Every structure is written in structure tokens, then in C-alpha cells.
XYZ file of C-alpha atoms in Angstrom:
240
model
C -10.332 26.918 -60.475
C -11.230 28.002 -56.345
C -10.104 31.350 -55.330
C -7.800 29.423 -52.208
C -5.978 27.141 -55.610
C -5.346 30.352 -57.174
C -3.649 31.858 -54.228
C -2.096 28.540 -54.117
C 1.756 29.366 -52.859
C 3.313 27.048 -55.978
C 1.798 29.404 -58.233
C 2.914 33.137 -59.210
C 1.562 36.278 -61.327
C 3.394 37.919 -63.421
C 0.558 40.013 -64.205
C -3.381 41.342 -63.613
C -5.464 38.393 -64.246
C -2.747 35.753 -64.940
C -1.628 32.793 -62.883
C 1.285 30.219 -63.486
C 3.211 27.719 -61.847
C 6.539 28.368 -60.623
C 7.993 25.967 -63.733
C 6.150 27.895 -66.402
C 8.023 28.143 -69.326
C 8.607 31.674 -71.452
C 6.059 30.246 -74.218
C 3.525 30.058 -71.176
C 4.046 33.254 -69.911
C 3.166 35.211 -73.083
C 0.528 32.879 -74.076
C -1.171 33.392 -70.570
C -0.820 37.269 -70.476
C -2.229 37.564 -74.439
C -5.232 35.780 -73.301
C -6.223 38.366 -70.925
C -4.411 41.296 -72.603
C -6.421 41.517 -76.089
C -8.546 39.514 -78.492
C -5.761 39.885 -81.068
C -2.998 40.756 -79.019
C 0.029 39.331 -80.470
C 4.012 38.940 -79.152
C 6.786 41.211 -80.799
C 9.703 43.171 -80.555
C 12.039 41.141 -77.981
C 9.383 38.759 -76.849
C 8.795 37.470 -80.531
C 12.836 37.540 -80.754
C 13.006 34.972 -77.915
C 10.565 32.835 -79.081
C 12.175 33.142 -82.641
C 15.424 32.168 -81.345
C 16.632 34.817 -82.429
C 19.983 36.412 -79.452
C 18.297 38.902 -77.360
C 20.345 40.528 -73.779
C 19.297 39.023 -70.248
C 18.512 42.279 -69.483
C 15.373 42.803 -71.962
C 13.626 39.501 -71.508
C 11.764 40.020 -68.224
C 9.277 42.688 -69.733
C 7.275 40.978 -72.005
C 6.883 43.179 -75.430
C 3.217 42.620 -76.840
C 1.061 44.525 -79.084
C -2.315 44.851 -81.109
C -3.170 46.026 -84.269
C -3.552 49.625 -85.213
C -5.777 51.876 -84.493
C -6.694 49.237 -81.446
C -4.921 51.390 -78.373
C -1.885 49.706 -76.601
C -3.578 48.293 -73.142
C -0.969 49.132 -70.377
C -0.326 46.597 -67.815
C 2.665 45.948 -65.262
C 5.432 43.559 -66.841
C 4.345 44.681 -70.109
C 5.535 47.039 -72.761
C 2.303 47.583 -75.167
C 2.507 48.709 -78.498
C -0.023 49.567 -81.275
C 1.503 48.668 -84.596
C 0.070 49.020 -88.151
C 0.795 45.337 -89.504
C -0.742 42.773 -92.073
C -2.080 39.009 -90.639
C 0.432 37.974 -93.397
C 3.224 39.233 -91.246
C 1.614 37.523 -87.889
C 2.281 33.754 -87.226
C 2.300 31.094 -84.266
C 5.232 29.777 -82.650
C 4.857 27.810 -79.935
C 1.355 28.206 -79.490
C 1.464 31.672 -79.420
C 0.484 34.805 -81.660
C 3.576 36.330 -82.596
C 5.043 38.614 -85.559
C 6.880 36.595 -88.521
C 10.365 35.952 -88.312
C 11.480 39.410 -90.479
C 9.063 41.239 -88.913
C 10.164 40.516 -85.863
C 13.658 41.441 -86.343
C 12.806 44.494 -88.122
C 10.633 45.874 -84.769
C 14.055 44.861 -82.480
C 15.640 48.291 -84.095
C 13.094 50.042 -82.069
C 15.142 48.365 -78.891
C 18.707 46.999 -79.728
C 21.992 48.967 -80.402
C 22.978 48.339 -83.769
C 25.660 46.206 -83.213
C 23.437 44.057 -81.490
C 20.912 44.645 -84.350
C 23.849 43.063 -86.620
C 24.219 40.151 -84.457
C 20.142 39.365 -84.084
C 20.661 39.671 -88.118
C 23.595 37.227 -88.111
C 21.259 34.413 -86.975
C 17.063 35.421 -89.014
C 19.694 35.433 -92.507
C 20.119 31.783 -91.223
C 17.016 31.043 -90.740
C 14.453 32.889 -93.585
C 17.553 34.493 -95.865
C 18.581 38.229 -96.398
C 16.025 38.652 -98.957
C 12.664 38.678 -96.554
C 14.788 40.363 -94.071
C 15.335 43.400 -97.170
C 11.690 43.047 -98.172
C 10.812 43.631 -94.402
C 13.247 46.508 -94.089
C 11.665 48.069 -97.151
C 8.150 47.908 -96.874
C 8.616 47.906 -92.608
C 5.054 51.247 -91.800
C 7.671 53.367 -89.524
C 9.845 54.851 -92.248
C 11.640 56.258 -89.150
C 13.467 52.992 -89.050
C 14.551 52.392 -92.364
C 17.904 54.400 -92.236
C 19.006 52.058 -89.234
C 17.425 48.563 -90.676
C 19.775 49.454 -93.657
C 22.774 49.992 -92.080
C 22.216 46.829 -89.832
C 21.608 44.530 -93.211
C 25.011 46.367 -94.383
C 26.696 44.631 -91.539
C 25.550 41.116 -92.235
C 27.595 38.436 -92.449
C 25.730 34.764 -91.652
C 29.301 32.367 -91.311
C 29.646 34.453 -87.961
C 28.946 31.694 -84.802
C 27.971 33.757 -82.029
C 26.697 37.330 -81.050
C 29.560 38.669 -79.193
C 31.260 37.454 -82.902
C 28.819 39.572 -84.803
C 28.695 42.432 -82.091
C 32.413 43.258 -82.194
C 32.694 42.653 -85.935
C 30.030 45.740 -86.321
C 31.652 47.614 -83.668
C 34.848 47.216 -86.035
C 33.612 48.451 -89.326
C 31.010 50.703 -87.572
C 34.449 52.594 -86.337
C 36.318 52.713 -89.707
C 38.347 49.654 -89.567
C 38.799 47.710 -92.429
C 35.635 44.742 -92.422
C 36.852 41.457 -91.411
C 36.433 37.946 -92.660
C 35.209 35.808 -90.153
C 35.811 32.070 -89.648
C 37.470 31.431 -92.551
C 40.642 29.056 -92.335
C 44.539 29.931 -94.251
C 47.155 27.250 -94.447
C 50.917 27.842 -94.433
C 53.114 26.290 -96.182
C 53.293 23.183 -93.939
C 50.064 22.667 -94.333
C 48.547 24.129 -90.569
C 45.629 26.539 -89.773
C 44.690 29.562 -88.318
C 42.308 31.946 -88.113
C 42.240 34.407 -90.856
C 41.757 37.365 -89.131
C 42.706 37.895 -85.229
C 41.776 41.130 -84.047
C 44.031 42.834 -80.565
C 42.794 46.560 -78.880
C 44.495 48.307 -76.537
C 43.783 51.529 -75.088
C 46.762 54.276 -73.872
C 45.857 56.076 -70.366
C 47.249 59.483 -72.166
C 44.617 59.161 -75.050
C 41.394 58.928 -75.371
C 42.089 56.670 -79.054
C 42.116 52.577 -79.223
C 44.458 51.467 -81.613
C 43.224 48.298 -83.501
C 45.448 45.713 -84.858
C 43.545 43.580 -87.870
C 45.815 41.225 -88.983
C 44.516 39.161 -92.287
C 45.499 36.188 -94.367
C 48.028 38.445 -96.389
C 49.616 41.030 -93.700
C 51.583 40.924 -91.064
C 50.672 41.875 -87.461
C 51.933 45.152 -88.441
C 49.930 45.862 -91.030
C 46.602 47.407 -91.396
C 46.977 49.548 -87.654
C 43.970 52.107 -87.428
C 42.708 54.616 -85.055
C 39.230 54.904 -83.959
C 38.603 57.095 -81.052
C 35.210 54.900 -79.068
C 32.943 57.956 -78.553
C 32.956 59.271 -82.286
C 29.747 57.565 -84.350
C 29.062 56.892 -88.098
C 26.875 58.409 -90.222
C 23.582 56.591 -89.985
C 23.697 55.090 -86.299
C 21.802 55.745 -83.779
């Protein structure tokens, strides 16, 4: 390609040595950057999660998270969060022509970046794709032991019945606040055959207090039951 063509107005340069058409896909951007980064480089963390279809906040998608196998040193580059990871070749796969970490290893790496509720939301999707056993095995044998407690906490909060990331995050927040664990997306029917959600969560904050009152309405309790107090700034043991 001629130098003049490389400077064409329909091209953009997300990183040094990378030229992409304005209508490029996320996978195109990853693939092109990996080609100039390192012969054995791969996508991990949030970038691999996007390619696998896991829910990731939009604010974390712009910067690519790429890695190289340890002991190779991470390559610093504008627009790239680089890491050097201890990884087995069996923990790498190909998605859309991009070399990435497997879905279970990808989820484990998200523990470095996501909040605990966001990590639970990603796990709820992941278990529907690969099953909880793979996530548990990947978490148990992850080489970075600093992540083990966080991963174990997230796995304890997994519920594959959740139908949206925000629903998953809310459920995690409810449990981490010490409130009863809600059952999600379960229908209950009244004596007339009508149906309604099995669980409803309503919360309200008081201007004169630092606490939030939350009411959990279950299939066997009235609206006034199971009222609990949770301090917004409190952290449960094991959370970070």
C-alpha cells in the first residue's frame, strides 16, 4: 500500500503501525493491533470478554486489553493496556479470527478490572455458555492467587436465571448488603390463576439517615415483611 494510501481520509490509526477503515469492526481492531504487537500476543480481560459476548461496561471497551505469555515483557503502546500473563496454551482459543483467552480464563481475568457486581453479571452469562464447573475450575487453578477470594465470592452469587446484566448487578448488591437472596424470574400464580413476579425489590433512602430501607417481597410474604437495613458504604467480608 502506498504512503499516500496510508494517509487516506477513510483510514484511522488506533495505534502505531495500525491502519483501519473507518467502518472497521471491534474484531478488526483487535486483530490488526495484535499483528504489530507481538508474535504470541493475545486478547484478554475486557477485550476478550467483548469478543466472547460477555457484558462489559461501554467505558471499558475503548482501550484494548492485550497480553503476552510470561516471561515475555508486556509491550507498551498507546490505546493498549498490556499485560504479561502466566498462561497455558490450552487456555487460548480463536474467536472471529482473533487469538484470545478461553471464556473461562477470560472471566477470571475480569476480576482485575470489574466491580464485584459487574463480575457476577459476566459470570451469569458465562455459566449459560460453558457451565459453572469450568468457571470454578479456572478460578481454582488461576495462577494469580490474589484473585481467588474475589472469584470465589462472585461464583457464590451466580444465578444463570438472570436475564440482564443490571438485574445481575442488583441481585449481587442485595446479597452483599446482607439482605435475603432473591429468586429471579420465577412466576407465582394467585388463586385466580394470575401471575406476577416472585420477587420485587423496592428501596428508599432517608435524607436524615445514611441507611437505605429495602423491602423484599417474596411469594410467601406480604409487602411489610422482610424489611432490612443496609449501610451503602459498608463492605462485606471478602469484597474489594
